[in-house]
CSV table of C-alpha atoms in Angstrom, one decimal:
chain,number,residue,atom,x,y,z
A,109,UNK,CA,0.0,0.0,0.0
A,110,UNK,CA,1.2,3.0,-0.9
A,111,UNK,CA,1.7,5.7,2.4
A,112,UNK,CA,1.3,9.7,2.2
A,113,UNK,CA,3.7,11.8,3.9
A,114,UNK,CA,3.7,15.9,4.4
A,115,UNK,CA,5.8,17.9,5.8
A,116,UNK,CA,5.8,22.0,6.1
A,117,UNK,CA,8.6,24.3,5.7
A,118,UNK,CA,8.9,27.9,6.7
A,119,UNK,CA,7.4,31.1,4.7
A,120,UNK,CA,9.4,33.1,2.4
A,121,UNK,CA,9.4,37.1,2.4
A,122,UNK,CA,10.5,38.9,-0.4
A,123,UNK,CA,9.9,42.4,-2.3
A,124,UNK,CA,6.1,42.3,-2.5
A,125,UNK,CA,5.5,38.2,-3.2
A,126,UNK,CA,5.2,35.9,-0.5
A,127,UNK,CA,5.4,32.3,-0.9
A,128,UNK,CA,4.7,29.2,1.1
A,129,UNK,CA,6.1,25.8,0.5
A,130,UNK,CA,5.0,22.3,1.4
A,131,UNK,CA,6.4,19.1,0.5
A,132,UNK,CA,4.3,16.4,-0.5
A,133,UNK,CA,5.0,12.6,-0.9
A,134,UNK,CA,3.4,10.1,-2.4
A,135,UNK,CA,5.6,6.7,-2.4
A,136,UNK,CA,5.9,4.6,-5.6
A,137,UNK,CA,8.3,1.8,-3.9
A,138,UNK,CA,12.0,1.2,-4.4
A,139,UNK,CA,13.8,-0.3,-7.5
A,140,UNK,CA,17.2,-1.8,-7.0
A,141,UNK,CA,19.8,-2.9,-9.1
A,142,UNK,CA,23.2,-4.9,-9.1
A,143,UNK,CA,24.7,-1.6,-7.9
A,144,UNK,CA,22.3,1.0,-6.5
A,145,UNK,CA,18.8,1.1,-4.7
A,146,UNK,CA,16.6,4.4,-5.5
A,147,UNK,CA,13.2,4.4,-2.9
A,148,UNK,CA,10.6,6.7,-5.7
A,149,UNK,CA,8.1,9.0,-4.9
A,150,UNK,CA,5.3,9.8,-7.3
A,151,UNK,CA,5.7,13.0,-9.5
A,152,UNK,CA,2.6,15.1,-9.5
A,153,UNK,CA,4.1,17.7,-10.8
A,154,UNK,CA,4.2,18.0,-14.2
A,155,UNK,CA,1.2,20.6,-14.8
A,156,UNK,CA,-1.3,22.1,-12.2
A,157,UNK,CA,-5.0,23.6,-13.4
A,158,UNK,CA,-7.7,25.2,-11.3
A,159,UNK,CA,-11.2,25.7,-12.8
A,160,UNK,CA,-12.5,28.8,-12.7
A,161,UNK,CA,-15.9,27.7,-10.8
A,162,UNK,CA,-14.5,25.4,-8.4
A,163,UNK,CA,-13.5,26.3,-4.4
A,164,UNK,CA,-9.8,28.2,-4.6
A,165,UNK,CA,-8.9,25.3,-3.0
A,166,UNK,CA,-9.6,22.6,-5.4
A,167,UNK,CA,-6.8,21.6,-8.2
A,168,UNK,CA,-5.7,19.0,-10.7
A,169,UNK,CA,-2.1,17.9,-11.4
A,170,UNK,CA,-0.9,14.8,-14.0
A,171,UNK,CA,2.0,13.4,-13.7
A,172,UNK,CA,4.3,12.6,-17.1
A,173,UNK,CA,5.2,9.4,-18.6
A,174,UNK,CA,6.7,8.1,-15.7
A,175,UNK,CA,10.2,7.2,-14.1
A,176,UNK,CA,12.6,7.5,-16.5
A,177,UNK,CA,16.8,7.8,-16.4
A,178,UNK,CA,18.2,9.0,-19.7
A,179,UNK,CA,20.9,6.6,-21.5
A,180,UNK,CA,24.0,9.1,-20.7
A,181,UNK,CA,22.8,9.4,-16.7
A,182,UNK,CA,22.6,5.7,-16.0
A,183,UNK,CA,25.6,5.2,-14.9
A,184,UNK,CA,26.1,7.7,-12.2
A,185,UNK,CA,22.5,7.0,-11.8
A,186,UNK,CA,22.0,2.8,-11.6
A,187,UNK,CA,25.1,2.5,-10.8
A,188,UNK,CA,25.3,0.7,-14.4
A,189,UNK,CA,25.7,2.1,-18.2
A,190,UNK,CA,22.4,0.8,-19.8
A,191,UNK,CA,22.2,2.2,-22.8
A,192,UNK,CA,23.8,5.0,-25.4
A,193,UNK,CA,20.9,6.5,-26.3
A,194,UNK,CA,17.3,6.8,-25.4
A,195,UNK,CA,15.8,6.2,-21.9
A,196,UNK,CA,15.5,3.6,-19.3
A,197,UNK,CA,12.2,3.3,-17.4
A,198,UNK,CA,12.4,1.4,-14.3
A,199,UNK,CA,9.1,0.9,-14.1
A,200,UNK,CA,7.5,-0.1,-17.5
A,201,UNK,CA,4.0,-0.8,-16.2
A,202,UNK,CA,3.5,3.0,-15.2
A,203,UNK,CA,0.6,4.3,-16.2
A,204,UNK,CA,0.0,8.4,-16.8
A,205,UNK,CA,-2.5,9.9,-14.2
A,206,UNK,CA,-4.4,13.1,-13.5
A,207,UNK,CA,-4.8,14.1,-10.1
A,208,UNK,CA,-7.3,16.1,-8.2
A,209,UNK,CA,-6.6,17.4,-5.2
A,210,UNK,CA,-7.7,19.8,-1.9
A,211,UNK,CA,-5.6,22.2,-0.6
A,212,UNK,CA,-5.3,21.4,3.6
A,213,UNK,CA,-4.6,24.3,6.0
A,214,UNK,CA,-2.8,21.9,8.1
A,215,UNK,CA,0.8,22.1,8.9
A,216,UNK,CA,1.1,18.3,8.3
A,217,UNK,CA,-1.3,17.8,5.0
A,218,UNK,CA,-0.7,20.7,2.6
A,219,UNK,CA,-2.9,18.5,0.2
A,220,UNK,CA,-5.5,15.9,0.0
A,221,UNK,CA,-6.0,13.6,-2.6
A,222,UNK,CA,-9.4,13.8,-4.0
A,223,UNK,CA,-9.3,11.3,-6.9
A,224,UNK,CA,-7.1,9.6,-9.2
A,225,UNK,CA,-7.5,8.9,-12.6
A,226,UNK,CA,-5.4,6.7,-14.5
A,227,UNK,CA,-5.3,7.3,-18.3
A,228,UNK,CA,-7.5,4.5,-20.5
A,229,UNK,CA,-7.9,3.4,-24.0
A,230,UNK,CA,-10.9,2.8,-25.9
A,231,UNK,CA,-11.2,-0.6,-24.7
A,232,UNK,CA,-10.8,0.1,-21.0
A,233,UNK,CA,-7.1,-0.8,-21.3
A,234,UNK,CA,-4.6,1.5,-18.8
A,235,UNK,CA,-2.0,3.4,-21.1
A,236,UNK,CA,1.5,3.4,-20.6
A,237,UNK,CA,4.2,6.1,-20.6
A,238,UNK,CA,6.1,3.8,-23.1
A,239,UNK,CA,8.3,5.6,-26.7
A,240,UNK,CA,5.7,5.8,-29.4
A,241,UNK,CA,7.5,5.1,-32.7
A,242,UNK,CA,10.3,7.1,-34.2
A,243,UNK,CA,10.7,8.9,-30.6
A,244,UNK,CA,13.2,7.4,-28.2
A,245,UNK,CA,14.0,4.2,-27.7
A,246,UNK,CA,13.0,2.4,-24.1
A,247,UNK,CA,14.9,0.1,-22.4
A,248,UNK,CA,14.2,-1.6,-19.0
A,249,UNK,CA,16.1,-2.8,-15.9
A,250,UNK,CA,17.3,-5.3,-17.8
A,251,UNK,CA,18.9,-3.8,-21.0
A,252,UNK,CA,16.2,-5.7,-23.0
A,253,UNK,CA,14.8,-2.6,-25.5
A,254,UNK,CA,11.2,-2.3,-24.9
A,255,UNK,CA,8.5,-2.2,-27.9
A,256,UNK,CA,7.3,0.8,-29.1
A,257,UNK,CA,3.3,1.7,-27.6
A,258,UNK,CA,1.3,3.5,-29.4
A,259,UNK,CA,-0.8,3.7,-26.8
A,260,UNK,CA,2.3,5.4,-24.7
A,261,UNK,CA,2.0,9.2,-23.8
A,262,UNK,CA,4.3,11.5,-21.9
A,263,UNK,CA,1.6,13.4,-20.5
A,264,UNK,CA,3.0,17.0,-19.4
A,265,UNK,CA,-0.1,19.7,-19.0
A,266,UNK,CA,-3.5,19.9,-18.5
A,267,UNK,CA,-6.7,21.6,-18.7
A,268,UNK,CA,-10.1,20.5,-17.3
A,269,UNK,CA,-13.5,21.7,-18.8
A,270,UNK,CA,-16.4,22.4,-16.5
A,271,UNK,CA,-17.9,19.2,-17.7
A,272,UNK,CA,-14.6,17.9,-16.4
A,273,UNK,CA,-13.2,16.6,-19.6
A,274,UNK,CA,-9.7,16.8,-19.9
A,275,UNK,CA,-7.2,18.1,-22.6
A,276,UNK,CA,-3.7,17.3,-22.3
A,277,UNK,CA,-0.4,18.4,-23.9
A,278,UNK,CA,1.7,15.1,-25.0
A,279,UNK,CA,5.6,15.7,-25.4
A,280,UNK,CA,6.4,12.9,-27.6
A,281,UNK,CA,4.0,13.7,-30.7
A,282,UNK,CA,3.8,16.1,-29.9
A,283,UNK,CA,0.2,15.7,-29.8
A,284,UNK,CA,-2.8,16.7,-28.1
A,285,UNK,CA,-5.0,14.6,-25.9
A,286,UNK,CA,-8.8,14.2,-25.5
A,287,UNK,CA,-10.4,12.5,-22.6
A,288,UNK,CA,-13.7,12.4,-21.2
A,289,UNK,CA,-13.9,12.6,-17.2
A,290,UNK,CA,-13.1,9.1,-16.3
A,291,UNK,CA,-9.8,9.1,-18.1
A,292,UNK,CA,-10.7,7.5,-21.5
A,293,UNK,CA,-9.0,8.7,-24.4
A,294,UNK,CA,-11.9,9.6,-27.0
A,295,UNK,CA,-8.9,11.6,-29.6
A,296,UNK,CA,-5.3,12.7,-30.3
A,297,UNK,CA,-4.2,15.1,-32.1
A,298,UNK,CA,-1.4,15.0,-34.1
A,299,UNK,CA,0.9,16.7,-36.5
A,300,UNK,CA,-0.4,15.9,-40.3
A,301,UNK,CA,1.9,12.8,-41.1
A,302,UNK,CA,2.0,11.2,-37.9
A,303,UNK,CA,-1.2,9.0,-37.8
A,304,UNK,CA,0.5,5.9,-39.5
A,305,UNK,CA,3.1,5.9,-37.3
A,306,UNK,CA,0.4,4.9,-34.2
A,307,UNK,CA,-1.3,2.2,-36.5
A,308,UNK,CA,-3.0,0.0,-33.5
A,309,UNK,CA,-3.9,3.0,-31.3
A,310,UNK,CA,-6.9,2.6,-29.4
A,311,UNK,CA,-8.5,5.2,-29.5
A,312,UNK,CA,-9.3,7.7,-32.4
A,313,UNK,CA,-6.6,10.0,-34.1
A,314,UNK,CA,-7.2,13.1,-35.7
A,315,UNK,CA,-4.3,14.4,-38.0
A,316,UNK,CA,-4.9,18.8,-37.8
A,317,UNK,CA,-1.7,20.3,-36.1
A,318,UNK,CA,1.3,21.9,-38.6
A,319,UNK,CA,3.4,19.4,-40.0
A,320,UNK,CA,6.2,20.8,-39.1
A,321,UNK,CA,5.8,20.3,-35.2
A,322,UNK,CA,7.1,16.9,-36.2
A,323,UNK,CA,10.5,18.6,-36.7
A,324,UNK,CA,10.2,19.0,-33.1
A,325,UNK,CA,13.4,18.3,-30.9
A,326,UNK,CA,12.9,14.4,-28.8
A,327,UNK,CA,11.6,15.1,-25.7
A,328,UNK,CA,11.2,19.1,-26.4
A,329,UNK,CA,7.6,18.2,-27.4
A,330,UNK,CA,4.0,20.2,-25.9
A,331,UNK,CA,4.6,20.6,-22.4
A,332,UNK,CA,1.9,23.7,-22.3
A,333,UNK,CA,-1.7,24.0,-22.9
A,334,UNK,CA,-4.3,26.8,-22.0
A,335,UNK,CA,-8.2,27.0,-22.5
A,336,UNK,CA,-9.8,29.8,-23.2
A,337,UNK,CA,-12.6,31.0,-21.0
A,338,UNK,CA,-15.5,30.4,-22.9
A,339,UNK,CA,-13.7,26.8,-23.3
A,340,UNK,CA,-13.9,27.6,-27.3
A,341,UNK,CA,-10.1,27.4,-27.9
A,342,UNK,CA,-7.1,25.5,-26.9
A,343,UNK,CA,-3.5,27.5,-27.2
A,344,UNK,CA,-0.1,25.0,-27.5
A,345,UNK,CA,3.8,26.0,-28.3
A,346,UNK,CA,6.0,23.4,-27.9
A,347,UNK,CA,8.6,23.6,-25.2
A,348,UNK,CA,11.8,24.6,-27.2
A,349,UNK,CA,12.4,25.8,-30.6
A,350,UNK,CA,13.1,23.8,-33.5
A,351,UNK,CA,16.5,24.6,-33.7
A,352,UNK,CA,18.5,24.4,-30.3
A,353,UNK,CA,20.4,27.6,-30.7
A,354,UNK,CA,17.2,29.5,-31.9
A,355,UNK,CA,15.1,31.7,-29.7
A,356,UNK,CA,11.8,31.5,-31.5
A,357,UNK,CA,8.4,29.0,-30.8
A,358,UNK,CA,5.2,29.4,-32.9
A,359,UNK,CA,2.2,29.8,-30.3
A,360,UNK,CA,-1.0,28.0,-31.8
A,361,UNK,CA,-4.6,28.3,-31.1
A,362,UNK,CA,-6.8,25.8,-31.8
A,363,UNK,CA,-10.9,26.3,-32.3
A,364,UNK,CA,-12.4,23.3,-30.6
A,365,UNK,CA,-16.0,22.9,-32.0
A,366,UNK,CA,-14.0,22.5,-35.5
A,367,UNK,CA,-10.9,20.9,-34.3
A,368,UNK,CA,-8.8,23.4,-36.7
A,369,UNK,CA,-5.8,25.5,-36.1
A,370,UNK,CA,-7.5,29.2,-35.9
A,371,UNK,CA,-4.3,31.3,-34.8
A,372,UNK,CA,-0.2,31.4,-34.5
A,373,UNK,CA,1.7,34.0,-33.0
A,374,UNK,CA,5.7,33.9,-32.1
A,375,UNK,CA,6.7,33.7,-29.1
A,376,UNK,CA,10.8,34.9,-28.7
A,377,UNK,CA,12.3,33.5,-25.0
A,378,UNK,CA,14.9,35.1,-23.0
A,379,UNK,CA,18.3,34.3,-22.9
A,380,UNK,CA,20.3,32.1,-21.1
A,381,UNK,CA,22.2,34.4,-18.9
A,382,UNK,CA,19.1,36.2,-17.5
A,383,UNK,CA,18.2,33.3,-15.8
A,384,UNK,CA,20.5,34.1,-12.8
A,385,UNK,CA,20.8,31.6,-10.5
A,386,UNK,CA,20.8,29.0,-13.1
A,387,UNK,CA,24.1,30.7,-14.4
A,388,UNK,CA,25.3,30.7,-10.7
A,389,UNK,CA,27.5,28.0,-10.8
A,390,UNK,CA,28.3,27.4,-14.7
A,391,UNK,CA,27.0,29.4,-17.8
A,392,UNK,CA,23.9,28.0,-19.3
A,393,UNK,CA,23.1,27.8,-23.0
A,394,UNK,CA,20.2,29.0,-25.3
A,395,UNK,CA,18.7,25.0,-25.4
A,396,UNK,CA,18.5,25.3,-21.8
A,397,UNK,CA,15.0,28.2,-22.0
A,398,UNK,CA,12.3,26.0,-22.4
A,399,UNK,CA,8.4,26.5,-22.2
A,400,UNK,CA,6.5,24.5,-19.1
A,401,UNK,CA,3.3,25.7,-18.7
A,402,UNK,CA,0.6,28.3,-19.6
A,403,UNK,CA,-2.7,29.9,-18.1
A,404,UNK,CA,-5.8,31.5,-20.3
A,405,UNK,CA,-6.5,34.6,-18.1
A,406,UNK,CA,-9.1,35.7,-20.9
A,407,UNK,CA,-10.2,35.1,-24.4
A,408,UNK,CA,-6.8,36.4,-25.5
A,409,UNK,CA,-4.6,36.8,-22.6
A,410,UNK,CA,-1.9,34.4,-21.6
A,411,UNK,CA,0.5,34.1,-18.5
A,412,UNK,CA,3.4,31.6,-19.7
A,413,UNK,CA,6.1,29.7,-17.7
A,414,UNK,CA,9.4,30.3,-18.9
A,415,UNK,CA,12.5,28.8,-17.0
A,416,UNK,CA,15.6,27.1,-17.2
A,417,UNK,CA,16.1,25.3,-13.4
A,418,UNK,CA,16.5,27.0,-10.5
A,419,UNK,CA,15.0,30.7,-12.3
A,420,UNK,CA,11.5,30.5,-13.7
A,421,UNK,CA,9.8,33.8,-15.0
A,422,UNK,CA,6.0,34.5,-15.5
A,423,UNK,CA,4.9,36.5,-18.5
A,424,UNK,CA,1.6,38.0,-19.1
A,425,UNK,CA,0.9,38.2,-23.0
A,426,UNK,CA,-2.2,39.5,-25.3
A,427,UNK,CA,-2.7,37.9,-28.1
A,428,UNK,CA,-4.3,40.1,-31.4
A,429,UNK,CA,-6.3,38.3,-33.8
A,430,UNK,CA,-5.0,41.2,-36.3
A,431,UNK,CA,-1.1,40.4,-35.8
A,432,UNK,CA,-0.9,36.6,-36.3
A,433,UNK,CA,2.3,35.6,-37.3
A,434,UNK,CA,4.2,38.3,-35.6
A,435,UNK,CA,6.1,38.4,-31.9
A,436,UNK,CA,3.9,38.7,-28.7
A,437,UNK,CA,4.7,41.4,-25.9
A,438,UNK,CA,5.9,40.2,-23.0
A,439,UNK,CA,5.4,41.8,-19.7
A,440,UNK,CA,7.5,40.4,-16.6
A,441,UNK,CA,5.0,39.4,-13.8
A,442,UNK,CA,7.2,37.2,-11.6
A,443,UNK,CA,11.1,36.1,-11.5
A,444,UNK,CA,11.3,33.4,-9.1
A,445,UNK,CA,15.0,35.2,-8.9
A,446,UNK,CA,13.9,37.6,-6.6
A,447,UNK,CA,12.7,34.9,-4.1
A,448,UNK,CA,14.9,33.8,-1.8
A,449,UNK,CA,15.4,29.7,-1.8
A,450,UNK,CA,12.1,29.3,-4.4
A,451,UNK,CA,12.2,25.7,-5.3
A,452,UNK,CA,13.5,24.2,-8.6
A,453,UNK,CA,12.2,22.5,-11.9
A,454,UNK,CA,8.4,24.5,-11.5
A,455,UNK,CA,5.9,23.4,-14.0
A,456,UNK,CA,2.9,24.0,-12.9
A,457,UNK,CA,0.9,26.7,-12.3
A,458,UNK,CA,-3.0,26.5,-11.4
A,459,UNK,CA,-4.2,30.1,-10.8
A,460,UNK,CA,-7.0,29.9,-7.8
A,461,UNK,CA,-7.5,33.8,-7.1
A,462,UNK,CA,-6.8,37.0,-8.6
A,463,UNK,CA,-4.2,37.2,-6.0
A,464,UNK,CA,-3.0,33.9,-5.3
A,465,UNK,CA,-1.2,31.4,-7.2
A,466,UNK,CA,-0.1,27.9,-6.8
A,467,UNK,CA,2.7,26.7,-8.1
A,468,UNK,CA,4.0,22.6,-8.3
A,469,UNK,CA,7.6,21.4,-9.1
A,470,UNK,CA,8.2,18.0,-11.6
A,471,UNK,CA,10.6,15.9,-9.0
A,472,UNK,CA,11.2,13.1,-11.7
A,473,UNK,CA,10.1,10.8,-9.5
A,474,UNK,CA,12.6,11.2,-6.8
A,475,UNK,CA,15.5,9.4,-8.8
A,476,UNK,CA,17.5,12.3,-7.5
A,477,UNK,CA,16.3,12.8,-4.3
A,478,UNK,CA,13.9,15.7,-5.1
A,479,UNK,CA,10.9,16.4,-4.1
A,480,UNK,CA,7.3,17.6,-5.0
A,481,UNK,CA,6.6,21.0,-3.3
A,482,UNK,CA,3.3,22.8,-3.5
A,483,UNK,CA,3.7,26.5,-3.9
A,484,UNK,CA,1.2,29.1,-2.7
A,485,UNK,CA,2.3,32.2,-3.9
A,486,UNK,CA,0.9,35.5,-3.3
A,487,UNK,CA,0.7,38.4,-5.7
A,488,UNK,CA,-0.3,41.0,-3.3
């Protein structure tokens, strides 16, 4: 059985944000090889989303594909070198799962969980985090390469309808998901050109995003999604640009009702070096600036997450229907530099008030050590 576990760590003050942090823990169990034994915790933390009509104190998280080590880490890692290239996923059996969960007031339970609600196919089956073809290749404890699943996701945002359907950004697509409110995938969709390559899915697949998002770095997929208000449009941009040493991402909107592509804008991310405490220790490249998350404020106004590590900045953008195709303003509402000891590796971000925020870090799992933290941050 698997045990909770909360702990409570002390307030931060600074400028005119305040922040409280609280780790959570959910265990996943212990995987041991020849060499090494990591004990896992479950990683909530890939995306957080708050409906608009629910209590402020009501969210849902998801977590990603699962526990994965990447080829090059393995060694310091498992104490083994596995593989040369792709990922090794310790647990194979995994399966991709939303979360919704109440916020606690008590210095031991900083969250309750509500529900859980593991990702299905057509046919009832639970998916898996497993490669779909021509992504990475798998491999598991051990060394055997694992088949490709087209009914595999790495699931890493969310948004929930008031219906409480689901829409969820996929990273290896990168694709869209549909889902209905028990976790069955009704469609996903993908970049034109991709629907041969998941011959055998179970579940429908609708081929209506660019082409060119296939050209999309591995694992540099859609980790962002946002729903409009009227719950009329989806906006997507994948996490990095197309080209490592570019600053560029095309920011899509999507009409729902007609499942088309309605809107792109361009998006241009900082660079490297004003991501300051990420530099701290070693300089940090242009690759690094990725794209994690993003909230619908209003029919056409965005807040997106934009970090490295360690630094993670908030910008509020507008998006004009009459200047598609051209570079969004961006106006600085947080940097996460300015706050001493904020936590690393943030995601997600749920907005529950006007004036409050909550914020949730990706731990991978705990292979490392980390930890999930839930973030209440105050704009006041």
């Amino acid at each position: 059985m698997k045990k909770l576990a909360f702990f409570m760590c002390v307030p931060s003050i600074v400028m005119a944000n305040t922040y409280n942090s609280s780790f959570f823990n959910e265990e996943l169990g212990s995987i041991a090889t020849s060499e090494k034994r990591l004990t896992l915790s479950v990683g909530i933390g890939s995306s957080a989303f708050h409906r608009p009509n629910d209590p402020a104190d009501i969210f849902y998280t998801v977590t990603d594909r699962g526990p994965n080590i990447d080829c090059a880490d393995s060694l310091k890692i498992l104490g083994d070198s596995y593989c040369s290239k792709g990922k090794v996923f310790p647990i194979p059996d995994f399966t991709p799962t939303i979360y919704r969960l109440k916020l606690s007031e008590n210095n031991h339970s900083p969250a309750q969980i509500l529900d859980k609600i593991p990702l299905r196919t057509q046919s009832g089956k639970i998916a898996s985090g497993i490669s779909n073809p021509n992504t990475e290749t798998a491999y598991d404890l051990k060394k055997n390469i694992l088949n490709d699943d087209v009914n595999g996701f790495d699931t890493e945002a969310l948004v929930v309808t008031q219906t409480g359907e689901f829409y969820l950004a996929d990273e290896y697509g990168p694709s869209i998901i549909y889902a209905d409110k028990n976790g069955t995938i009704k469609n996903r969709f993908v970049p034109k050109g991709v629907k041969s390559e998941l011959n055998g899915a179970d579940y429908a697949v609708t081929e209506n995003l660019p082409s060119e998002l296939r050209n999309r770095q591995l694992n540099r997929g859609f980790e962002s999604i946002a729903l409009s208000k009227d719950e009329k449009t989806l906006f997507f941009m994948l996490q990095s640009p197309y080209d490592s040493e570019k600053r560029v991402i095309t920011l899509y909107s999507m009409d729902i009702p007609s499942q088309t592509i309605n809107g792109q804008w361009l998006y241009e991310l900082d660079t490297p070096e004003t991501f300051l405490k990420d530099n701290a220790k070693k300089p940090r490249i242009q690759n690094d600036v990725k794209i994690s998350e993003m909230v619908a404020t209003s029919e056409n106004e965005l807040i997106i997450l934009e970090r490295i590590s360690k630094t993670t900045k908030f910008y509020k953008i507008k998006l004009d229907p009459n200047a598609m195709e051209k570079s969004v303003n961006k106006e600085l509402v947080v940097n996460t530099d300015d706050l001493a000891g904020f936590p690393s590796k943030i995601e997600g971000l749920a907005i529950l008030s006007p004036t409050e925020w909550l914020l949730i870090n990706d731990n991978d799992f705990g292979i490392e050590g980390d930890k999930t933290q839930i973030i209440r941050l105050s704009l006041k």
